[in-house]
Short mmCIF file of C-alpha atoms in Angstrom, two decimals:
data_model
loop_
_atom_site.label_atom_id
_atom_site.label_comp_id
_atom_site.label_asym_id
_atom_site.label_seq_id
_atom_site.Cartn_x
_atom_site.Cartn_y
_atom_site.Cartn_z
CA MET A 1 92.90 113.93 45.87
CA ALA A 2 96.41 114.24 44.88
CA ALA A 3 96.85 117.42 44.98
CA ALA A 4 95.48 117.45 48.87
CA LEU A 5 97.54 115.01 49.59
CA THR A 6 100.69 116.91 48.25
CA LEU A 7 99.21 119.67 50.29
CA LEU A 8 99.39 118.04 53.33
CA THR A 9 102.70 116.91 52.78
CA VAL A 10 104.25 120.07 51.56
CA LEU A 11 102.49 121.62 55.28
CA GLY A 12 103.09 119.41 57.67
CA GLY A 13 106.83 118.79 56.58
CA ILE A 14 107.86 122.16 56.49
CA GLY A 15 105.77 122.26 59.75
CA ALA A 16 107.77 119.33 60.88
CA MET A 17 110.91 120.85 59.74
CA ALA A 18 110.07 123.99 61.38
CA GLY A 19 109.58 122.13 65.08
CA LEU A 20 112.47 119.90 64.26
CA ALA A 21 114.56 123.28 64.34
CA LEU A 22 113.01 124.93 67.17
CA ALA A 23 113.53 122.24 69.70
CA TRP A 24 117.21 121.69 68.14
CA ALA A 25 117.36 125.56 69.03
CA ASP A 26 115.80 125.06 72.52
CA ARG A 27 118.60 122.50 73.52
CA ARG A 28 121.59 124.29 71.76
CA PHE A 29 120.30 127.79 73.20
CA PRO A 30 118.84 127.17 76.73
CA PRO A 31 116.91 129.96 78.05
CA ASP A 32 119.55 132.12 80.79
CA ARG A 33 117.59 133.73 83.20
CA ASP A 34 120.23 134.10 86.14
CA SER A 35 121.84 136.88 84.32
CA VAL A 36 118.57 138.95 84.16
CA VAL A 37 118.35 138.16 88.13
CA ASP A 38 122.00 139.10 88.60
CA ALA A 39 121.51 142.58 86.94
CA ILE A 40 118.05 143.28 88.53
CA ASP A 41 119.54 142.37 92.05
CA ALA A 42 122.47 144.53 91.24
CA LEU A 43 120.13 147.10 91.42
CA LEU A 44 118.46 146.57 94.52
CA PRO A 45 119.74 147.99 97.77
CA GLN A 46 120.55 144.64 99.26
CA THR A 47 119.27 145.85 102.62
CA GLN A 48 117.27 142.49 102.76
CA CYS A 49 114.28 144.07 105.17
CA ALA A 50 111.70 142.04 102.94
CA GLN A 51 109.34 144.64 102.99
CA CYS A 52 108.93 144.17 99.24
CA GLY A 53 107.09 141.09 100.42
CA TYR A 54 109.73 138.59 99.28
CA PRO A 55 112.46 137.22 101.48
CA GLY A 56 115.23 139.03 100.67
CA CYS A 57 116.60 141.19 97.32
CA ARG A 58 117.55 138.25 95.97
CA PRO A 59 114.11 136.31 96.04
CA TYR A 60 112.59 140.02 94.55
CA ALA A 61 114.92 140.26 91.58
CA GLU A 62 113.79 136.57 90.34
CA ALA A 63 110.09 138.09 90.89
CA VAL A 64 111.02 141.13 89.08
CA ALA A 65 112.29 139.07 86.34
CA GLY A 66 109.17 137.07 86.43
CA GLY A 67 107.30 140.02 85.96
CA ALA A 68 106.83 141.28 89.52
CA ALA A 69 106.14 144.80 89.89
CA ILE A 70 109.07 147.06 90.19
CA ASP A 71 107.53 149.81 92.76
CA LEU A 72 107.75 147.77 95.83
CA CYS A 73 111.27 148.74 97.40
CA PRO A 74 111.02 151.01 100.02
CA PRO A 75 114.81 151.28 100.77
CA GLY A 76 115.40 151.69 97.21
CA GLY A 77 112.74 154.33 96.63
CA ALA A 78 112.33 155.97 93.07
CA GLU A 79 115.66 155.94 92.23
CA THR A 80 115.50 152.45 92.14
CA VAL A 81 112.38 152.17 90.48
CA ALA A 82 113.89 154.54 87.91
CA ALA A 83 117.15 152.11 87.60
CA LEU A 84 114.68 149.01 87.02
CA ALA A 85 112.47 150.76 84.60
CA ASN A 86 115.59 151.68 82.98
CA LEU A 87 117.23 148.42 82.95
CA LEU A 88 113.94 146.26 81.92
CA GLY A 89 112.30 148.66 79.63
CA ARG A 90 108.99 149.03 82.04
CA PRO A 91 107.00 152.27 82.96
CA ALA A 92 108.22 153.86 86.10
CA ALA A 93 104.87 154.41 87.91
CA ALA A 94 104.71 158.21 88.40
CA PRO A 95 104.25 158.43 92.35
CA PRO A 96 105.26 155.17 93.69
CA VAL A 97 102.66 154.86 96.41
CA ALA A 98 103.83 151.68 97.67
CA LEU A 99 107.05 153.30 99.07
CA ALA A 100 105.30 155.90 101.79
CA ALA A 101 107.62 153.83 104.09
CA PRO A 102 106.79 154.59 107.68
CA LEU A 103 109.03 155.74 110.06
CA ALA A 104 111.13 154.18 113.06
CA VAL A 105 111.05 156.23 116.08
CA ILE A 106 112.94 155.52 119.38
CA ASP A 107 111.27 157.05 122.67
CA GLU A 108 114.26 158.01 123.96
CA ARG A 109 112.91 158.13 127.47
CA ARG A 110 112.82 154.64 127.33
CA CYS A 111 115.79 153.96 125.42
CA ILE A 112 118.45 151.65 128.25
CA GLY A 113 121.43 152.36 125.25
CA CYS A 114 121.48 148.73 124.75
CA TYR A 115 123.06 149.14 121.58
CA LEU A 116 120.99 146.52 119.66
CA CYS A 117 119.54 147.97 117.47
CA VAL A 118 122.16 149.79 115.94
CA PRO A 119 123.53 146.36 114.19
CA ALA A 120 120.32 145.51 112.92
CA CYS A 121 119.87 148.88 111.15
CA PRO A 122 120.58 148.02 107.11
CA VAL A 123 121.11 151.62 106.65
CA ASP A 124 123.26 152.63 109.25
CA ALA A 125 120.49 155.18 110.20
CA ILE A 126 120.35 154.77 114.40
CA VAL A 127 123.23 156.89 115.87
CA GLY A 128 124.24 156.33 119.58
CA ALA A 129 127.01 153.90 121.72
CA PRO A 130 126.55 151.61 123.89
CA GLN A 131 125.25 152.72 127.40
CA PHE A 132 124.21 156.43 125.81
CA MET A 133 120.73 156.71 124.31
CA HIS A 134 120.08 156.37 120.62
CA THR A 135 118.39 157.92 118.15
CA VAL A 136 117.09 157.19 114.32
CA VAL A 137 118.32 159.48 111.70
CA ALA A 138 114.76 160.11 109.82
CA ASP A 139 116.37 161.20 106.62
CA LEU A 140 118.05 157.54 106.01
CA CYS A 141 115.38 155.72 108.04
CA THR A 142 113.43 152.84 105.39
CA GLY A 143 110.77 151.91 107.44
CA CYS A 144 111.89 148.20 107.29
CA GLU A 145 111.25 147.21 110.74
CA LEU A 146 114.42 145.31 111.34
CA CYS A 147 115.21 147.39 114.67
CA ILE A 148 112.21 146.47 116.14
CA ALA A 149 112.33 143.02 117.29
CA PRO A 150 115.68 143.29 118.73
CA CYS A 151 114.50 146.22 120.43
CA PRO A 152 114.65 144.48 124.43
CA VAL A 153 112.43 147.49 125.81
CA ASP A 154 109.81 148.04 122.93
CA CYS A 155 111.11 151.65 122.37
CA ILE A 156 110.56 151.31 118.89
CA ALA A 157 108.02 152.89 117.22
CA LEU A 158 106.99 153.21 113.44
CA VAL A 159 104.94 155.91 113.03
CA PRO A 160 104.02 157.31 109.44
CA ARG A 161 106.35 160.13 108.12
CA PRO A 162 105.05 163.29 108.17
CA GLU A 163 103.92 164.63 104.77
CA VAL A 164 105.03 168.33 104.90
CA VAL A 165 107.44 169.53 107.49
CA ASP A 166 105.57 172.92 109.55
CA PRO A 167 108.31 175.77 108.61
CA ARG A 168 107.18 177.68 111.25
CA PRO A 169 109.03 178.08 114.48
CA VAL A 170 107.18 177.23 117.45
CA ARG A 171 105.95 179.31 119.96
CA ILE A 172 106.46 179.42 123.29
CA MET A 173 103.58 181.38 125.43
CA ALA A 174 104.97 183.29 128.11
CA ARG A 175 102.58 185.66 129.60
CA PRO A 176 104.27 189.02 131.45
CA ARG A 177 104.02 189.43 134.81
CA ARG A 178 101.15 191.35 135.34
CA HIS A 179 102.25 193.28 138.99
CA THR A 180 105.08 195.14 138.50
CA PRO A 181 106.26 196.95 141.46
CA GLU A 182 106.71 200.07 139.82
CA ALA A 183 103.39 200.64 138.64
CA PRO A 184 100.79 202.27 141.20
CA GLU A 185 97.95 200.51 142.67
CA GLU A 186 94.75 201.47 141.37
CA PRO A 187 91.65 200.86 143.25
CA CYS A 188 89.65 197.33 143.46
CA ILE A 189 87.18 197.53 140.91
CA ARG A 190 85.67 193.79 142.22
CA CYS A 191 86.41 192.53 138.73
CA GLY A 192 86.43 189.22 140.72
CA LEU A 193 89.10 187.83 138.39
CA CYS A 194 91.55 186.59 141.47
CA ALA A 195 88.62 184.67 142.99
CA PRO A 196 88.37 181.63 139.75
CA VAL A 197 92.74 181.92 139.66
CA CYS A 198 93.04 181.00 143.24
CA PRO A 199 93.67 177.51 144.04
CA GLU A 200 92.74 177.56 147.75
CA THR A 201 89.20 178.35 146.32
CA LEU A 202 89.44 181.70 148.57
CA ALA A 203 88.23 185.02 147.95
CA PRO A 204 90.96 187.31 147.18
CA GLN A 205 89.05 190.46 147.36
CA GLU A 206 87.27 190.38 150.24
CA LEU A 207 90.61 189.37 152.12
CA LEU A 208 91.86 192.21 150.55
CA TRP A 209 88.85 194.50 152.46
CA TYR A 210 90.21 192.89 155.17
CA ALA A 211 93.34 193.38 155.32
CA ARG A 212 92.94 197.13 154.75
CA THR A 213 91.73 197.55 157.93
CA GLU A 214 93.82 194.83 159.37
CA ASP A 215 91.21 192.90 160.52
CA TRP A 216 93.26 189.82 160.55
CA SER A 217 90.74 188.07 162.56
CA ASN A 218 88.06 188.37 160.25
CA ALA A 219 90.26 187.58 157.30
CA ALA A 220 91.51 184.32 159.11
CA ALA A 221 87.71 183.33 159.88
CA HIS A 222 87.17 183.85 155.83
CA GLY A 223 90.00 181.04 155.11
CA LEU A 224 93.59 183.62 155.43
CA ASP A 225 95.16 180.52 157.22
CA ARG A 226 95.23 178.71 154.19
CA CYS A 227 96.37 180.98 151.54
CA ILE A 228 99.17 179.26 150.18
CA GLU A 229 100.74 182.69 149.03
CA CYS A 230 101.22 181.36 145.47
CA GLY A 231 100.76 184.68 143.91
CA LEU A 232 98.44 184.15 141.20
CA CYS A 233 95.93 186.55 142.19
CA ASN A 234 98.62 189.56 141.52
CA GLN A 235 99.35 187.80 138.18
CA VAL A 236 95.68 188.08 137.19
CA CYS A 237 94.38 191.77 138.86
CA PRO A 238 94.30 194.41 136.58
CA SER A 239 94.42 196.95 138.76
CA ASN A 240 97.68 196.21 139.63
CA ILE A 241 97.13 195.22 143.51
CA ASP A 242 99.69 193.54 145.30
CA LEU A 243 97.42 191.07 147.10
CA LEU A 244 100.04 188.63 147.94
CA THR A 245 102.15 191.25 150.41
CA ARG A 246 99.20 191.80 151.76
CA PHE A 247 98.12 188.52 152.65
CA THR A 248 101.46 187.17 153.49
CA ARG A 249 101.70 190.11 156.33
CA GLY A 250 98.43 189.09 157.22
CA ARG A 251 99.03 185.71 157.85
CA GLN A 252 102.90 186.87 159.40
CA ALA A 253 100.47 189.01 161.70
CA LEU A 254 97.82 186.06 162.73
CA ALA A 255 100.89 183.76 163.47
CA ALA A 256 102.28 186.85 165.66
CA ALA A 257 98.90 186.87 167.11
CA SER A 258 98.49 182.96 167.78
CA ASP A 259 101.78 182.86 169.04
CA LYS A 260 101.07 185.43 171.52
CA ALA A 261 97.73 184.01 172.46
CA ALA A 262 99.27 180.83 173.15
CA GLU A 263 101.60 182.73 175.58
CA ALA A 264 99.21 184.54 177.39
CA GLU A 265 97.14 181.23 177.70
CA ARG A 266 100.39 179.51 178.98
CA ALA A 267 100.87 182.34 181.60
CA ARG A 268 97.41 182.04 182.80
CA ALA A 269 97.71 178.66 183.23
CA ALA A 270 100.86 179.35 184.88
CA TYR A 271 99.30 181.83 187.37
CA ASP A 272 96.29 179.69 187.63
CA ARG A 273 98.45 176.81 189.12
CA ARG A 274 100.20 179.29 191.17
CA GLU A 275 97.15 180.84 192.81
CA LEU A 276 95.71 176.93 193.43
CA ARG A 277 99.23 176.03 194.64
CA LEU A 278 98.78 179.51 197.23
CA ALA A 279 95.66 178.62 198.26
CA GLU A 280 96.39 174.90 199.32
CA ARG A 281 99.34 175.91 201.24
CA ALA A 282 97.38 178.96 202.99
CA ARG A 283 94.67 176.40 203.67
CA ASP A 284 97.15 173.61 204.91
CA ARG A 285 98.58 176.75 207.15
CA ASP A 286 95.36 177.26 209.13
CA ALA A 287 94.64 174.09 209.57
CA ARG A 288 98.16 172.92 211.10
CA ARG A 289 97.39 176.55 213.40
CA ARG A 290 93.86 175.30 214.11
CA GLU A 291 94.71 172.14 215.29
CA ARG A 292 97.57 173.67 217.58
CA LEU A 293 95.02 176.00 219.06
CA THR A 294 92.52 173.52 219.51
CA ARG A 295 95.41 171.64 221.31
CA ALA A 296 96.28 174.47 223.73
CA ALA A 297 92.85 174.75 224.58
CA GLY A 298 92.81 171.17 226.02
CA ARG A 299 95.92 172.57 228.22
CA PRO A 300 95.03 175.46 230.32
CA TRP A 301 97.57 175.45 232.61
CA GLN A 302 100.56 176.21 230.12
CA ARG A 303 98.88 179.24 229.34
CA MET B 1 126.52 144.45 40.42
CA GLY B 2 124.76 147.78 39.05
CA GLU B 3 121.52 145.97 39.18
CA LEU B 4 122.24 144.79 42.65
CA GLY B 5 123.12 147.96 43.92
CA LEU B 6 120.29 149.47 43.04
CA ILE B 7 118.39 146.97 44.62
CA LEU B 8 119.84 147.14 47.49
CA ILE B 9 119.52 151.10 47.56
CA GLY B 10 115.90 150.82 46.54
CA ALA B 11 114.85 148.38 49.28
CA LEU B 12 116.93 150.50 52.21
CA LEU B 13 116.15 154.46 51.23
CA VAL B 14 113.49 154.85 48.24
CA ASN B 15 111.07 152.44 48.89
CA ASN B 16 111.83 151.78 52.26
CA PHE B 17 109.60 149.59 53.88
CA VAL B 18 108.40 151.53 57.01
CA LEU B 19 108.49 155.30 55.88
CA VAL B 20 107.48 155.07 52.35
CA GLN B 21 105.64 151.87 51.27
CA PHE B 22 103.80 152.10 55.98
CA LEU B 23 104.71 148.60 56.55
CA GLY B 24 105.83 147.74 60.25
CA LEU B 25 104.88 150.44 61.74
CA CYS B 26 103.94 148.66 64.84
CA PRO B 27 107.72 147.97 66.11
CA PHE B 28 108.60 151.10 64.41
CA MET B 29 106.07 153.42 67.37
CA GLY B 30 106.36 150.47 69.91
CA VAL B 31 109.95 150.28 70.25
CA SER B 32 111.83 153.62 69.20
CA SER B 33 111.41 155.11 72.46
CA ARG B 34 114.42 154.54 73.28
CA TYR B 35 117.84 154.21 71.25
CA PRO B 36 119.75 150.77 72.93
CA PRO B 37 116.36 148.69 72.30
CA ALA B 38 116.05 150.11 69.08
CA LEU B 39 118.95 148.83 68.07
CA ALA B 40 118.58 145.26 69.41
CA MET B 41 114.86 145.03 67.73
CA GLY B 42 116.31 146.44 64.77
CA LEU B 43 119.04 144.11 64.64
CA ALA B 44 116.70 141.28 65.22
CA THR B 45 114.06 141.89 62.99
CA ALA B 46 116.80 142.27 60.27
CA PHE B 47 118.04 138.99 60.92
CA VAL B 48 114.53 137.64 60.81
CA LEU B 49 113.74 139.55 57.89
CA ALA B 50 116.50 138.26 55.93
CA LEU B 51 116.19 134.39 56.91
CA SER B 52 112.92 134.46 56.68
CA ALA B 53 113.44 135.66 53.06
CA ALA B 54 116.02 133.90 52.06
CA LEU B 55 114.28 130.64 53.29
CA SER B 56 110.81 131.58 51.62
CA HIS B 57 112.56 132.12 48.66
CA VAL B 58 113.98 128.73 48.40
CA LEU B 59 110.60 127.07 49.49
CA TYR B 60 108.87 128.83 46.63
CA HIS B 61 111.08 128.05 43.75
CA PHE B 62 111.98 124.42 44.89
CA LEU B 63 108.86 123.27 46.39
CA LEU B 64 105.65 125.16 45.85
CA VAL B 65 106.31 125.80 42.04
CA PRO B 66 107.74 122.70 40.82
CA LEU B 67 104.56 121.07 43.05
CA ASP B 68 102.21 123.57 41.66
CA LEU B 69 101.21 125.03 45.23
CA VAL B 70 101.90 128.52 44.53
CA PHE B 71 98.55 129.70 46.41
CA LEU B 72 99.94 128.11 49.59
CA ARG B 73 102.55 130.70 49.32
CA ILE B 74 101.21 133.20 51.99
CA ILE B 75 100.06 130.30 54.68
CA VAL B 76 104.26 128.89 53.82
CA PHE B 77 105.65 131.93 54.45
CA ILE B 78 104.34 133.02 57.62
CA THR B 79 104.76 129.46 58.98
CA VAL B 80 108.63 130.13 57.86
CA ILE B 81 108.68 133.77 59.58
CA ALA B 82 107.28 132.33 62.30
CA SER B 83 109.60 129.48 62.60
CA VAL B 84 112.85 131.91 61.96
CA VAL B 85 111.10 134.41 64.57
CA GLN B 86 110.89 131.35 67.61
CA PHE B 87 114.14 130.63 66.65
CA THR B 88 116.01 134.03 67.07
CA GLU B 89 113.96 134.55 70.42
CA ARG B 90 115.53 131.46 71.55
CA VAL B 91 118.55 132.31 70.96
CA ILE B 92 118.36 136.09 72.14
CA ARG B 93 116.79 134.62 75.59
CA SER B 94 120.18 132.41 75.54
CA ALA B 95 122.56 134.79 74.77
CA HIS B 96 121.22 138.16 76.12
CA PRO B 97 118.62 137.44 78.48
CA LEU B 98 118.18 141.07 79.29
CA LEU B 99 117.63 141.66 76.29
CA TYR B 100 114.97 139.50 76.02
CA GLU B 101 112.88 140.98 79.20
CA VAL B 102 113.40 144.82 77.58
CA LEU B 103 111.92 143.43 73.79
CA GLY B 104 109.66 141.52 75.69
CA ILE B 105 105.94 141.17 73.82
CA TYR B 106 107.86 142.73 70.81
CA LEU B 107 110.00 140.54 69.97
CA PRO B 108 107.62 137.55 69.39
CA LEU B 109 105.37 140.43 67.72
CA ILE B 110 108.19 140.12 64.96
CA THR B 111 105.84 137.12 63.40
CA SER B 112 103.06 139.79 62.77
CA ASN B 113 105.09 142.43 61.41
CA CYS B 114 103.55 142.98 58.04
CA ALA B 115 107.46 144.29 56.48
CA VAL B 116 108.73 140.58 56.67
CA LEU B 117 105.89 138.86 54.97
CA ALA B 118 105.77 141.68 52.78
CA VAL B 119 109.68 141.26 51.72
CA ALA B 120 109.20 137.78 51.41
CA LEU B 121 106.07 138.54 48.85
CA LEU B 122 107.46 141.37 47.13
CA ALA B 123 110.48 139.43 46.32
CA VAL B 124 109.26 136.20 45.32
CA GLY B 125 106.80 138.71 42.83
CA GLN B 126 109.37 140.41 41.06
CA GLU B 127 110.90 137.27 40.45
CA LEU B 128 114.29 137.63 41.77
CA THR B 129 116.83 135.36 41.49
CA PHE B 130 118.38 133.81 45.03
CA LEU B 131 120.85 136.48 45.29
CA ALA B 132 118.64 139.26 44.58
CA THR B 133 116.52 137.83 47.38
CA LEU B 134 119.18 137.95 49.74
CA VAL B 135 120.44 141.79 48.63
CA TYR B 136 116.80 143.22 48.71
CA SER B 137 116.18 141.64 51.89
CA CYS B 138 119.13 142.82 53.62
CA GLY B 139 118.08 146.25 52.06
CA ALA B 140 115.49 145.96 53.46
CA ALA B 141 116.14 144.71 57.05
CA ALA B 142 118.71 147.35 57.07
CA GLY B 143 116.08 150.33 55.96
CA PHE B 144 114.28 149.10 58.81
CA ALA B 145 116.91 149.32 61.16
CA LEU B 146 118.24 152.00 60.18
CA VAL B 147 114.89 154.08 60.26
CA LEU B 148 113.83 152.67 63.70
CA LEU B 149 117.31 153.93 64.79
CA LEU B 150 116.21 157.39 63.75
CA PHE B 151 113.39 157.39 64.99
CA ALA B 152 114.64 156.25 68.43
CA ALA B 153 117.35 158.75 68.43
CA LEU B 154 114.59 161.88 67.24
CA ARG B 155 112.26 160.55 70.14
CA GLU B 156 115.07 160.71 72.64
CA ARG B 157 115.59 164.27 72.13
CA LEU B 158 111.90 164.87 71.73
CA GLU B 159 111.47 163.71 75.63
CA HIS B 160 113.79 166.80 76.56
CA ALA B 161 111.72 169.21 73.94
CA SER B 162 109.07 171.40 75.39
CA VAL B 163 106.05 169.84 73.74
CA PRO B 164 102.66 171.91 74.06
CA THR B 165 100.61 169.61 76.37
CA SER B 166 98.05 168.13 73.81
CA PHE B 167 101.12 167.21 71.43
CA ARG B 168 103.03 165.13 74.40
CA GLY B 169 103.16 161.12 73.49
CA ALA B 170 102.01 159.71 70.86
CA PRO B 171 100.94 162.77 68.75
CA ILE B 172 104.32 164.22 68.75
CA ALA B 173 105.99 161.08 67.69
CA LEU B 174 103.65 160.47 64.40
CA VAL B 175 104.21 164.25 63.54
CA THR B 176 107.68 163.56 63.66
CA ALA B 177 107.62 159.95 62.21
CA GLY B 178 105.23 161.62 58.98
CA ILE B 179 108.32 164.53 59.27
CA LEU B 180 111.16 161.58 58.86
CA SER B 181 108.70 160.05 55.86
CA LEU B 182 108.78 163.47 53.95
CA GLY B 183 112.39 163.36 53.98
CA PHE B 184 112.24 159.78 52.62
CA VAL B 185 110.00 160.58 50.16
CA GLY B 186 112.69 163.18 48.50
CA PHE B 187 114.91 159.99 47.58
CA ALA B 188 111.92 158.82 44.99
CA GLY B 189 113.63 158.87 41.49
CA MET B 190 117.04 157.82 42.37
CA ALA B 191 117.01 154.06 42.13
CA GLY B 192 114.65 151.41 41.30
#
C-alpha cells in the first residue's frame, strides 16, 4: 500500500513538474505564426485576384500556414507551387490541375477603347491606349477575371485556354478561275453544272442554245432578262464556254430591240394621231363646203 | 578523460545508434530527403536526446533507486522525453516558426524515437556516472545528427542520379542506407 502510494506520488510528481515546466515554456515562448505567413506571403504573386478562394494573397498565406493546399494560385503557376513546396517541405503536386486558368479575350469589334480594363489587370496583360482598341497578351493573362467587371460594354470573355496550338498554317481556299480566255471553247456537253449555280435559277444551258442562233426573244422568254451577269456559269463550265459574254450580248440585243420596238410604237402612235387629225380636218372642211353649197343653192340669183 | 573520449567515440561512431544499432530509423528515412530540414531535425533530436538522458539519469539515481521504483524507469523516462519534446517544440515554434512548419509531424514524433529512449536506458543500464552519461548522450546525439546529415546529402545527390525506375524513391534510399551502414561497421573495434 505504501509502495503504491509512493509510486503514485512519484509519477504524479514527475507529471506535475513536467506540466508546470511546459506551462512556463508556453508563456515564455509564445507561438509566432506571423513570420511563417510573411514567408509564404513573400512567395505569392500579390495580384490579389482571389482565384484561390481566399480574399487576397495574405489571407491565402495564412490559410497555407494553417494547412491549406499550396497549389491554388493560378497567377503564381507551377513556380509558386514549387517554391511553396520547397519552403514548407510539402510535396509539390506533380501536375497542378487547379492551375488550368482560363484566358481573357477581348472582342475587339465591341471594344470602345475606354482603357478601364488596363489599370484593372494585375499582371499588365492588356495592351492598348485610351481611344484605341485593347487586346490581351495570352501568355501573361492569368484568367483572374478582374478585367471583366470594369468593362462597360461587356466585351471581355473568359475562354478555356487552348491545350495545344495547331502548328499547321491556315489554308486559304482559292479556286482557280475556270474560264480562261486563252483556252479554246469546247462544245457544250450538257452536263447541267451551270443550272444549280445560277443565283437566278435560270437554265444557262438552254439560254446558250438560243444565244447560238441569236434567238433573243425566245431567250428572253426563258428568262434571259433576269440574268444578273454574275459569271458563275462560266466558272463551273467544264467545256470552258464563255456563257457570260453571250448573255451580255443577248441582253444588249434585247434592250436594243425593246428600245426599237418602243420607238416604232411611239412613231406609229404619232402617225395614227396625225392621220386622225388629218381626217378630222378633212371632215371639217367638207362639212363647211357642203354648208356653203347649201346656202348658195338657196340664193339662185347670185349665180 | 581517456575513458570519456572512448565513450564519446563509441556512441558517436562505433555503436552509432542509427547505422549500427538500427534505432531511430523513422526520422532517419523521413526527414532526410533534403539537407536543411535534416540539419534542423538532427539538432532538435540531439537536444532532446542529451537533455532527456541527463534528466533521466538524475531521476533514476536520485528518485527511482532510493525509492526502489526501478521498475518504473521506462514509463518515467518516456514521460521525461515527452516533456522535453514538447518543450523543444514550443521553443522552435516561437523561435523559428518556418522550421516548425517544415518539420511538421516529425517534431512531436521525436517522442517515439526509440534512439532517445535507448540512450537513456542504456546509459542507466551501463551504470555510467552523470558526466559519463552526458558524454554518452552527446555522442549519441552527435552521431544521430551526423548520420542524418550524411544521408540527407547522399539523397540530395540521388535525386539527380539516373536510378532504374523500380528503384526510385524509398528502395534506393534503403539500399544507400545499407551501404552507409556497412561503412560504419568498419569502425568496429576502434573503441568501446
